[in-house]
Amino acid sequence: MDNILDDMEHRVRKVIAEHRDDPGFPQLESYGVSEEDFDDYMFYKQAIIDDVDSLRKKYTIYSIIFIIPFVVIAFFDTTVENMFIAVACGLVLCGIYYLITVIINKVRMSRLNNESIERYIADVMKFQDR
């Protein structure tokens, strides 16, 4: 079975490989960015995107967080009211975890942000759309 990689880094690199020598194609040097800086930026940006998109990891963590209140409630009297409390607590904990991960990923992306490279990527993708 062939796995086709269709992530941001591979799409940009594919466009660059296909059109690098075309007239009018944006050149990295004109943006004041070295090839090494571009490679590092693309690697770290894709790592952040992959971290956000990892469904198996995401569902496993949410499941564990959701189950924790049930484990705690099991030590006490297990009534219907307590089970509703456990469900509510599990949902609140999952919501808190979601907000924390969103904030952490936004901070990571803002620290990584490089306007010159972002402009280059946007121009490369515009060139492909021509």
JSON list of C-alpha atoms in Angstrom, two decimals:
[
{"chain": "A", "resi": 1, "resn": "MET", "atom": "CA", "xyz": [0.00, 0.00, 0.00]},
{"chain": "A", "resi": 2, "resn": "ASP", "atom": "CA", "xyz": [1.44, 3.35, -0.98]},
{"chain": "A", "resi": 3, "resn": "ASN", "atom": "CA", "xyz": [1.24, 6.10, 1.58]},
{"chain": "A", "resi": 4, "resn": "ILE", "atom": "CA", "xyz": [1.13, 9.44, -0.17]},
{"chain": "A", "resi": 5, "resn": "LEU", "atom": "CA", "xyz": [2.56, 12.17, 1.98]},
{"chain": "A", "resi": 6, "resn": "ASP", "atom": "CA", "xyz": [0.40, 15.23, 1.58]},
{"chain": "A", "resi": 7, "resn": "ASP", "atom": "CA", "xyz": [1.59, 17.62, 4.22]},
{"chain": "A", "resi": 8, "resn": "MET", "atom": "CA", "xyz": [2.57, 21.25, 3.99]},
{"chain": "A", "resi": 9, "resn": "GLU", "atom": "CA", "xyz": [6.31, 20.62, 3.80]},
{"chain": "A", "resi": 10, "resn": "HIS", "atom": "CA", "xyz": [6.04, 18.06, 1.01]},
{"chain": "A", "resi": 11, "resn": "ARG", "atom": "CA", "xyz": [3.65, 20.21, -1.05]},
{"chain": "A", "resi": 12, "resn": "VAL", "atom": "CA", "xyz": [5.97, 23.22, -0.86]},
{"chain": "A", "resi": 13, "resn": "ARG", "atom": "CA", "xyz": [9.07, 21.17, -1.63]},
{"chain": "A", "resi": 14, "resn": "LYS", "atom": "CA", "xyz": [7.31, 19.50, -4.57]},
{"chain": "A", "resi": 15, "resn": "VAL", "atom": "CA", "xyz": [6.41, 22.88, -6.10]},
{"chain": "A", "resi": 16, "resn": "ILE", "atom": "CA", "xyz": [9.98, 24.10, -5.58]},
{"chain": "A", "resi": 17, "resn": "ALA", "atom": "CA", "xyz": [11.43, 20.97, -7.20]},
{"chain": "A", "resi": 18, "resn": "GLU", "atom": "CA", "xyz": [9.10, 21.19, -10.19]},
{"chain": "A", "resi": 19, "resn": "HIS", "atom": "CA", "xyz": [9.45, 24.93, -10.88]},
{"chain": "A", "resi": 20, "resn": "ARG", "atom": "CA", "xyz": [12.85, 25.93, -9.46]},
{"chain": "A", "resi": 21, "resn": "ASP", "atom": "CA", "xyz": [14.28, 26.80, -12.87]},
{"chain": "A", "resi": 22, "resn": "ASP", "atom": "CA", "xyz": [11.15, 28.40, -14.33]},
{"chain": "A", "resi": 23, "resn": "PRO", "atom": "CA", "xyz": [11.39, 32.10, -15.16]},
{"chain": "A", "resi": 24, "resn": "GLY", "atom": "CA", "xyz": [9.69, 34.26, -12.55]},
{"chain": "A", "resi": 25, "resn": "PHE", "atom": "CA", "xyz": [9.82, 31.59, -9.87]},
{"chain": "A", "resi": 26, "resn": "PRO", "atom": "CA", "xyz": [10.60, 33.09, -6.44]},
{"chain": "A", "resi": 27, "resn": "GLN", "atom": "CA", "xyz": [14.22, 32.49, -5.42]},
{"chain": "A", "resi": 28, "resn": "LEU", "atom": "CA", "xyz": [15.07, 31.97, -1.78]},
{"chain": "A", "resi": 29, "resn": "GLU", "atom": "CA", "xyz": [18.07, 34.31, -1.91]},
{"chain": "A", "resi": 30, "resn": "SER", "atom": "CA", "xyz": [15.92, 37.29, -2.87]},
{"chain": "A", "resi": 31, "resn": "TYR", "atom": "CA", "xyz": [14.06, 36.90, 0.44]},
{"chain": "A", "resi": 32, "resn": "GLY", "atom": "CA", "xyz": [17.29, 37.06, 2.45]},
{"chain": "A", "resi": 33, "resn": "VAL", "atom": "CA", "xyz": [16.96, 33.50, 3.69]},
{"chain": "A", "resi": 34, "resn": "SER", "atom": "CA", "xyz": [19.54, 30.73, 3.50]},
{"chain": "A", "resi": 35, "resn": "GLU", "atom": "CA", "xyz": [18.71, 27.21, 2.37]},
{"chain": "A", "resi": 36, "resn": "GLU", "atom": "CA", "xyz": [19.62, 25.88, 5.81]},
{"chain": "A", "resi": 37, "resn": "ASP", "atom": "CA", "xyz": [17.29, 28.33, 7.59]},
{"chain": "A", "resi": 38, "resn": "PHE", "atom": "CA", "xyz": [14.48, 27.39, 5.19]},
{"chain": "A", "resi": 39, "resn": "ASP", "atom": "CA", "xyz": [15.04, 23.66, 5.78]},
{"chain": "A", "resi": 40, "resn": "ASP", "atom": "CA", "xyz": [15.05, 24.12, 9.56]},
{"chain": "A", "resi": 41, "resn": "TYR", "atom": "CA", "xyz": [11.95, 26.30, 9.45]},
{"chain": "A", "resi": 42, "resn": "MET", "atom": "CA", "xyz": [10.03, 23.82, 7.31]},
{"chain": "A", "resi": 43, "resn": "PHE", "atom": "CA", "xyz": [11.05, 20.90, 9.53]},
{"chain": "A", "resi": 44, "resn": "TYR", "atom": "CA", "xyz": [9.99, 22.58, 12.77]},
{"chain": "A", "resi": 45, "resn": "LYS", "atom": "CA", "xyz": [6.78, 23.99, 11.33]},
{"chain": "A", "resi": 46, "resn": "GLN", "atom": "CA", "xyz": [5.79, 20.58, 10.00]},
{"chain": "A", "resi": 47, "resn": "ALA", "atom": "CA", "xyz": [6.64, 19.03, 13.38]},
{"chain": "A", "resi": 48, "resn": "ILE", "atom": "CA", "xyz": [4.25, 21.45, 15.09]},
{"chain": "A", "resi": 49, "resn": "ILE", "atom": "CA", "xyz": [1.54, 20.73, 12.51]},
{"chain": "A", "resi": 50, "resn": "ASP", "atom": "CA", "xyz": [2.03, 16.98, 12.87]},
{"chain": "A", "resi": 51, "resn": "ASP", "atom": "CA", "xyz": [1.85, 17.26, 16.65]},
{"chain": "A", "resi": 52, "resn": "VAL", "atom": "CA", "xyz": [-1.51, 18.98, 16.35]},
{"chain": "A", "resi": 53, "resn": "ASP", "atom": "CA", "xyz": [-2.81, 16.46, 13.81]},
{"chain": "A", "resi": 54, "resn": "SER", "atom": "CA", "xyz": [-1.81, 13.24, 15.55]},
{"chain": "A", "resi": 55, "resn": "LEU", "atom": "CA", "xyz": [-5.26, 11.68, 16.01]},
{"chain": "A", "resi": 56, "resn": "ARG", "atom": "CA", "xyz": [-4.15, 8.52, 17.78]},
{"chain": "A", "resi": 57, "resn": "LYS", "atom": "CA", "xyz": [-2.25, 10.52, 20.38]},
{"chain": "A", "resi": 58, "resn": "LYS", "atom": "CA", "xyz": [-5.09, 13.01, 20.72]},
{"chain": "A", "resi": 59, "resn": "TYR", "atom": "CA", "xyz": [-7.81, 10.40, 21.25]},
{"chain": "A", "resi": 60, "resn": "THR", "atom": "CA", "xyz": [-5.70, 8.39, 23.68]},
{"chain": "A", "resi": 61, "resn": "ILE", "atom": "CA", "xyz": [-4.97, 11.39, 25.87]},
{"chain": "A", "resi": 62, "resn": "TYR", "atom": "CA", "xyz": [-8.58, 12.59, 25.79]},
{"chain": "A", "resi": 63, "resn": "SER", "atom": "CA", "xyz": [-9.79, 9.10, 26.70]},
{"chain": "A", "resi": 64, "resn": "ILE", "atom": "CA", "xyz": [-7.46, 8.85, 29.66]},
{"chain": "A", "resi": 65, "resn": "ILE", "atom": "CA", "xyz": [-8.39, 12.33, 30.88]},
{"chain": "A", "resi": 66, "resn": "PHE", "atom": "CA", "xyz": [-12.09, 11.53, 30.52]},
{"chain": "A", "resi": 67, "resn": "ILE", "atom": "CA", "xyz": [-11.77, 8.26, 32.48]},
{"chain": "A", "resi": 68, "resn": "ILE", "atom": "CA", "xyz": [-9.85, 9.73, 35.45]},
{"chain": "A", "resi": 69, "resn": "PRO", "atom": "CA", "xyz": [-12.98, 11.11, 37.20]},
{"chain": "A", "resi": 70, "resn": "PHE", "atom": "CA", "xyz": [-14.66, 7.69, 36.92]},
{"chain": "A", "resi": 71, "resn": "VAL", "atom": "CA", "xyz": [-11.69, 6.05, 38.59]},
{"chain": "A", "resi": 72, "resn": "VAL", "atom": "CA", "xyz": [-11.85, 8.60, 41.41]},
{"chain": "A", "resi": 73, "resn": "ILE", "atom": "CA", "xyz": [-15.64, 8.19, 41.77]},
{"chain": "A", "resi": 74, "resn": "ALA", "atom": "CA", "xyz": [-15.19, 4.40, 41.99]},
{"chain": "A", "resi": 75, "resn": "PHE", "atom": "CA", "xyz": [-13.62, 4.87, 45.43]},
{"chain": "A", "resi": 76, "resn": "PHE", "atom": "CA", "xyz": [-16.85, 6.47, 46.68]},
{"chain": "A", "resi": 77, "resn": "ASP", "atom": "CA", "xyz": [-20.52, 5.59, 46.55]},
{"chain": "A", "resi": 78, "resn": "THR", "atom": "CA", "xyz": [-21.40, 4.94, 42.90]},
{"chain": "A", "resi": 79, "resn": "THR", "atom": "CA", "xyz": [-24.78, 6.53, 42.42]},
{"chain": "A", "resi": 80, "resn": "VAL", "atom": "CA", "xyz": [-26.28, 7.92, 39.25]},
{"chain": "A", "resi": 81, "resn": "GLU", "atom": "CA", "xyz": [-25.64, 11.47, 40.46]},
{"chain": "A", "resi": 82, "resn": "ASN", "atom": "CA", "xyz": [-21.96, 10.68, 41.01]},
{"chain": "A", "resi": 83, "resn": "MET", "atom": "CA", "xyz": [-21.70, 9.23, 37.50]},
{"chain": "A", "resi": 84, "resn": "PHE", "atom": "CA", "xyz": [-23.16, 12.44, 36.04]},
{"chain": "A", "resi": 85, "resn": "ILE", "atom": "CA", "xyz": [-20.64, 14.39, 38.09]},
{"chain": "A", "resi": 86, "resn": "ALA", "atom": "CA", "xyz": [-17.86, 12.16, 36.72]},
{"chain": "A", "resi": 87, "resn": "VAL", "atom": "CA", "xyz": [-19.05, 12.74, 33.15]},
{"chain": "A", "resi": 88, "resn": "ALA", "atom": "CA", "xyz": [-19.18, 16.50, 33.72]},
{"chain": "A", "resi": 89, "resn": "CYS", "atom": "CA", "xyz": [-15.73, 16.52, 35.34]},
{"chain": "A", "resi": 90, "resn": "GLY", "atom": "CA", "xyz": [-14.31, 14.43, 32.48]},
{"chain": "A", "resi": 91, "resn": "LEU", "atom": "CA", "xyz": [-15.72, 16.82, 29.90]},
{"chain": "A", "resi": 92, "resn": "VAL", "atom": "CA", "xyz": [-14.39, 19.85, 31.78]},
{"chain": "A", "resi": 93, "resn": "LEU", "atom": "CA", "xyz": [-10.93, 18.27, 32.09]},
{"chain": "A", "resi": 94, "resn": "CYS", "atom": "CA", "xyz": [-10.92, 17.45, 28.37]},
{"chain": "A", "resi": 95, "resn": "GLY", "atom": "CA", "xyz": [-11.92, 21.03, 27.59]},
{"chain": "A", "resi": 96, "resn": "ILE", "atom": "CA", "xyz": [-9.13, 22.40, 29.78]},
{"chain": "A", "resi": 97, "resn": "TYR", "atom": "CA", "xyz": [-6.61, 20.08, 28.11]},
{"chain": "A", "resi": 98, "resn": "TYR", "atom": "CA", "xyz": [-7.84, 21.20, 24.68]},
{"chain": "A", "resi": 99, "resn": "LEU", "atom": "CA", "xyz": [-7.43, 24.88, 25.55]},
{"chain": "A", "resi": 100, "resn": "ILE", "atom": "CA", "xyz": [-3.95, 24.29, 26.96]},
{"chain": "A", "resi": 101, "resn": "THR", "atom": "CA", "xyz": [-2.81, 22.43, 23.83]},
{"chain": "A", "resi": 102, "resn": "VAL", "atom": "CA", "xyz": [-4.23, 25.14, 21.54]},
{"chain": "A", "resi": 103, "resn": "ILE", "atom": "CA", "xyz": [-2.44, 27.86, 23.51]},
{"chain": "A", "resi": 104, "resn": "ILE", "atom": "CA", "xyz": [0.84, 25.92, 23.57]},
{"chain": "A", "resi": 105, "resn": "ASN", "atom": "CA", "xyz": [0.73, 25.29, 19.81]},
{"chain": "A", "resi": 106, "resn": "LYS", "atom": "CA", "xyz": [-0.08, 28.94, 19.06]},
{"chain": "A", "resi": 107, "resn": "VAL", "atom": "CA", "xyz": [2.86, 30.03, 21.21]},
{"chain": "A", "resi": 108, "resn": "ARG", "atom": "CA", "xyz": [5.14, 27.53, 19.46]},
{"chain": "A", "resi": 109, "resn": "MET", "atom": "CA", "xyz": [4.02, 28.76, 16.02]},
{"chain": "A", "resi": 110, "resn": "SER", "atom": "CA", "xyz": [4.42, 32.42, 16.98]},
{"chain": "A", "resi": 111, "resn": "ARG", "atom": "CA", "xyz": [7.94, 31.79, 18.28]},
{"chain": "A", "resi": 112, "resn": "LEU", "atom": "CA", "xyz": [8.83, 29.98, 15.08]},
{"chain": "A", "resi": 113, "resn": "ASN", "atom": "CA", "xyz": [7.26, 32.56, 12.77]},
{"chain": "A", "resi": 114, "resn": "ASN", "atom": "CA", "xyz": [9.63, 34.08, 10.20]},
{"chain": "A", "resi": 115, "resn": "GLU", "atom": "CA", "xyz": [7.96, 36.60, 7.90]},
{"chain": "A", "resi": 116, "resn": "SER", "atom": "CA", "xyz": [10.54, 36.27, 5.12]},
{"chain": "A", "resi": 117, "resn": "ILE", "atom": "CA", "xyz": [10.11, 32.51, 4.90]},
{"chain": "A", "resi": 118, "resn": "GLU", "atom": "CA", "xyz": [6.33, 32.76, 5.18]},
{"chain": "A", "resi": 119, "resn": "ARG", "atom": "CA", "xyz": [6.30, 35.27, 2.29]},
{"chain": "A", "resi": 120, "resn": "TYR", "atom": "CA", "xyz": [8.49, 32.92, 0.25]},
{"chain": "A", "resi": 121, "resn": "ILE", "atom": "CA", "xyz": [6.18, 29.97, 0.93]},
{"chain": "A", "resi": 122, "resn": "ALA", "atom": "CA", "xyz": [3.12, 32.05, -0.01]},
{"chain": "A", "resi": 123, "resn": "ASP", "atom": "CA", "xyz": [4.79, 33.21, -3.24]},
{"chain": "A", "resi": 124, "resn": "VAL", "atom": "CA", "xyz": [5.81, 29.64, -4.11]},
{"chain": "A", "resi": 125, "resn": "MET", "atom": "CA", "xyz": [2.26, 28.39, -3.62]},
{"chain": "A", "resi": 126, "resn": "LYS", "atom": "CA", "xyz": [0.88, 31.33, -5.68]},
{"chain": "A", "resi": 127, "resn": "PHE", "atom": "CA", "xyz": [3.30, 30.43, -8.47]},
{"chain": "A", "resi": 128, "resn": "GLN", "atom": "CA", "xyz": [1.90, 26.91, -8.52]},
{"chain": "A", "resi": 129, "resn": "ASP", "atom": "CA", "xyz": [-1.65, 28.23, -8.84]},
{"chain": "A", "resi": 130, "resn": "ARG", "atom": "CA", "xyz": [-0.81, 30.12, -12.04]}
]
